Amino acid sequence: MLVACLLSMLLVTYPIFDFDFYWHLANGREMVNTGQVISKEVFSYTHPGELFDNHEWLAQIFFYQIWHAFGVYGLLVLKFVIVGLISWLLFRTVRNEGQSLSVALLLTVLVVLAGLNRYHIRPELFSLLNTALLSFILYGFCSKQVSRVWLWAIPLILVLWDWLHGAIYGFAFLSLFVVGENVKHRLRWFQHQSQLASADLKYLNLCYAVTLLAMLIDPFGLRSYGIFLGYVTGEANFNSVITEFTPITWEFSKVFILMFAWLLVLAVRNWRQLDITQLLTAVVFGLAAMRFSRMGGVAAIAMAPVIARLLLVSMQETRKTFERRFHATTLVVTASLVLFYGYSVKFVPDAPEADSDQYHYLKVYDLSFGYKMDESVYPVGAVNFIRQHNLTGHLY
């Protein structure tokens, strides 16, 4: 587990850069100074006062307070703590599914590598953490490894999640999980699958109802999800303007694509033992990530316990020498991919690009080892550019 945490932290050690980084800090500063949650434009010259649903307000305050007290390295330590917790939760979730220590280590590091470009210092870190926490509680509850008392943490988790980043992922994950468990009880075709006891299912359904009620009562709850619906429906061309809402590409998401393909191969290989709950969560999140690249990190977390279970079933049912060797080869190839691709991303310098412009926007994908601020693009780089060329007037 310690090795998994340390390797995951090493993978996410890259230059601190994000288009929204200073905007989040500035919003946090304004909220601390005014004592009010910002839900309108306070910085825009062209659209002052325009309303928006700030589903990240608590994370912005949290980031600003850490920045104000400890500077950029305080935020870097925060990222390490969050990634360490994610790794621990993933490791325990995979172990609770019955997998070995080595497979748990492999899947934990693979998940972080598959969603590597989502681990910037931004409110999304809290969605990654809470997805891992929700998965740990729900799968642990079903496998009797986690007490059902922990279910009552879920309403609190999702309400806080709504304040930190918007809990749309959590709402979807929990809903798919509850639907799957109820389907197994009510449809005869799925009743051969591992089921919760009737009392436990009622407990889960009650927890789900309380969670929905808490999210609806919360003024920053489900009613503020309009922006997410806009992304899904393509409102205002979000999906063509914002890169992270476009489909994933092989160039930037090859590990995630291979991980999803591995899950599908295992699902086809073990279709008779498929669990409808795990199938719903893994496939829905996987397909959503294929459509919206931003979801890659969360989808990888959702897929890990499903791969763990299907791999265990497949290996337990293997009788032929060829099949045993095939599974062993698959694990070795996957481990090699994690090791060599991870090393190349972190420590092998990229070939110099024809366009040597220091303001090149693709630096957002610089995941090589580093812990400094990269201020070459927005907003610091833009300000430097304006000063360098002595530009004047109102600029946005």
XYZ file of C-alpha atoms in Angstrom, residues 149-378:
230
model
C -23.102 2.402 9.496
C -20.688 3.995 7.014
C -23.603 4.434 4.582
C -24.769 7.347 6.700
C -21.602 9.217 5.787
C -22.806 9.312 2.153
C -25.387 12.159 2.561
C -22.720 14.308 4.239
C -20.122 13.375 1.598
C -22.381 14.367 -1.300
C -23.519 17.649 0.305
C -19.900 18.657 0.956
C -18.992 17.427 -2.519
C -21.607 19.791 -3.977
C -19.822 22.692 -2.286
C -16.347 21.555 -3.325
C -16.875 20.746 -6.996
C -20.471 19.763 -7.679
C -21.382 16.159 -6.861
C -22.737 15.170 -10.286
C -20.288 12.240 -10.475
C -21.259 11.098 -6.987
C -24.971 11.417 -7.717
C -24.574 9.357 -10.901
C -22.368 6.717 -9.258
C -24.672 6.263 -6.262
C -27.796 6.172 -8.470
C -26.343 3.527 -10.791
C -25.239 1.457 -7.799
C -28.674 1.601 -6.134
C -30.451 0.787 -9.415
C -28.183 -2.221 -9.980
C -28.750 -3.653 -6.501
C -32.524 -3.244 -6.790
C -32.599 -4.827 -10.247
C -30.842 -7.913 -8.875
C -33.607 -8.336 -6.300
C -36.585 -7.653 -8.540
C -35.725 -9.220 -11.911
C -35.503 -13.014 -11.941
C -32.873 -13.018 -14.698
C -30.347 -11.377 -12.322
C -31.269 -13.194 -9.115
C -28.411 -15.695 -9.483
C -25.949 -12.843 -8.902
C -24.513 -11.974 -5.505
C -27.191 -9.975 -3.707
C -27.542 -7.874 -0.625
C -29.780 -9.243 2.098
C -33.257 -7.686 2.011
C -32.560 -5.736 5.209
C -29.309 -4.382 3.781
C -31.018 -3.384 0.527
C -33.690 -1.477 2.457
C -30.893 0.211 4.401
C -29.179 1.218 1.134
C -32.446 2.542 -0.353
C -33.161 4.573 2.785
C -29.664 6.027 2.658
C -30.218 6.950 -1.009
C -33.513 8.690 -0.216
C -31.943 10.662 2.646
C -29.037 11.635 0.374
C -31.372 12.971 -2.340
C -33.374 14.906 0.246
C -30.201 16.437 1.701
C -28.979 17.439 -1.785
C -32.342 19.034 -2.619
C -32.605 20.968 0.650
C -29.041 22.229 0.233
C -29.242 25.594 -1.643
C -26.140 24.568 -3.604
C -27.506 21.088 -4.363
C -29.115 19.458 -7.386
C -30.793 22.713 -8.418
C -27.415 24.180 -9.364
C -26.654 21.459 -11.899
C -27.715 23.452 -14.947
C -24.111 23.907 -16.075
C -23.583 20.132 -16.197
C -26.738 19.645 -18.263
C -25.405 22.329 -20.604
C -22.241 20.322 -21.159
C -24.173 17.116 -21.853
C -26.623 18.730 -24.288
C -23.945 20.768 -26.039
C -25.493 24.095 -25.005
C -23.573 27.183 -26.170
C -21.058 24.989 -28.027
C -19.277 24.091 -24.779
C -18.245 20.752 -26.230
C -16.440 22.267 -29.214
C -14.924 25.255 -27.419
C -13.588 23.594 -24.240
C -10.986 20.922 -24.989
C -11.680 18.784 -21.935
C -15.303 18.289 -23.024
C -14.292 16.814 -26.383
C -13.863 13.040 -26.894
C -10.638 11.486 -25.672
C -7.812 10.897 -28.130
C -5.146 8.217 -28.326
C -2.402 10.865 -28.067
C -3.377 12.006 -24.572
C -5.443 9.067 -23.224
C -3.787 5.865 -24.427
C -3.553 4.348 -20.924
C -7.228 4.991 -20.197
C -8.274 3.539 -23.560
C -6.237 0.379 -22.924
C -7.653 0.097 -19.391
C -11.222 0.369 -20.701
C -10.456 -2.197 -23.410
C -9.088 -4.566 -20.725
C -12.336 -4.213 -18.773
C -14.445 -4.965 -21.870
C -12.354 -8.049 -22.739
C -12.752 -9.373 -19.183
C -16.505 -8.631 -19.317
C -16.922 -10.598 -22.547
C -14.734 -13.420 -21.231
C -16.836 -13.695 -18.036
C -20.252 -12.597 -19.262
C -22.040 -15.306 -17.270
C -20.587 -13.941 -14.018
C -21.169 -10.264 -14.775
C -22.610 -8.267 -11.871
C -25.231 -5.820 -13.156
C -24.281 -3.179 -10.566
C -20.612 -3.231 -11.490
C -21.437 -3.401 -15.188
C -23.633 -0.300 -14.953
C -21.105 1.817 -13.081
C -18.057 0.785 -15.117
C -19.589 0.916 -18.602
C -21.597 4.120 -18.091
C -18.605 5.977 -16.640
C -16.255 4.457 -19.214
C -18.414 5.455 -22.186
C -19.002 8.916 -20.709
C -15.228 9.383 -20.427
C -14.792 8.352 -24.058
C -17.195 11.175 -24.958
C -15.944 13.769 -22.443
C -12.186 13.499 -21.835
C -12.550 15.410 -18.552
C -14.135 12.305 -16.958
C -11.109 10.075 -17.533
C -9.772 10.260 -13.975
C -13.127 9.582 -12.297
C -14.026 6.791 -14.748
C -10.698 5.032 -14.112
C -11.488 5.015 -10.368
C -14.975 3.610 -11.053
C -13.556 0.828 -13.247
C -10.842 -0.419 -10.848
C -12.978 -2.633 -8.547
C -14.829 -4.067 -11.547
C -11.575 -5.077 -13.259
C -10.400 -6.521 -9.928
C -13.496 -8.704 -9.557
C -13.646 -9.871 -13.194
C -9.946 -10.671 -13.166
C -10.362 -12.696 -9.965
C -13.312 -14.637 -11.407
C -11.435 -15.278 -14.632
C -8.308 -16.528 -12.864
C -10.287 -18.737 -10.462
C -12.133 -20.434 -13.329
C -9.006 -20.977 -15.403
C -8.252 -24.661 -15.794
C -5.972 -24.847 -18.837
C -2.266 -24.058 -18.722
C -2.622 -21.758 -21.722
C -5.283 -19.662 -19.985
C -3.218 -19.361 -16.803
C -0.245 -18.205 -18.831
C -2.455 -15.753 -20.708
C -3.620 -14.084 -17.482
C -0.074 -13.978 -16.136
C 1.126 -12.438 -19.399
C -1.663 -9.841 -19.260
C -0.601 -8.761 -15.773
C 3.076 -8.605 -16.781
C 2.276 -6.549 -19.887
C 0.086 -4.192 -17.846
C 2.798 -3.784 -15.207
C 5.349 -3.110 -17.947
C 3.050 -0.495 -19.486
C 2.686 1.253 -16.134
C 6.427 1.139 -15.477
C 7.823 2.136 -18.861
C 5.102 4.515 -19.997
C 5.029 6.159 -16.576
C 8.808 6.553 -16.651
C 8.759 8.028 -20.171
C 6.044 10.537 -19.273
C 7.826 11.676 -16.111
C 11.509 11.585 -16.986
C 12.087 11.346 -20.760
C 12.225 14.882 -22.241
C 9.952 15.604 -25.177
C 11.483 16.301 -28.558
C 11.678 20.058 -29.246
C 8.623 21.334 -31.101
C 8.823 23.261 -34.349
C 6.855 26.039 -32.690
C 9.130 27.239 -29.891
C 6.714 29.924 -28.720
C 7.012 30.042 -24.924
C 3.285 30.823 -24.701
C 2.217 27.616 -26.443
C -1.085 26.489 -24.908
C -0.232 22.788 -25.157
C 2.049 23.175 -22.128
C -1.093 22.253 -20.207
C -0.151 18.659 -21.052
C 3.345 18.929 -19.548
C 3.284 16.042 -17.068
C 7.046 15.610 -16.688
C 8.541 15.614 -13.201
C 8.518 19.073 -11.643
C 7.130 21.046 -8.736
C 7.512 24.685 -9.805
C 4.878 27.156 -10.947
C 4.559 27.249 -14.746
C 3.523 30.849 -15.417
C 4.332 30.939 -19.129
C 0.757 31.027 -20.396
C -2.389 32.353 -18.625
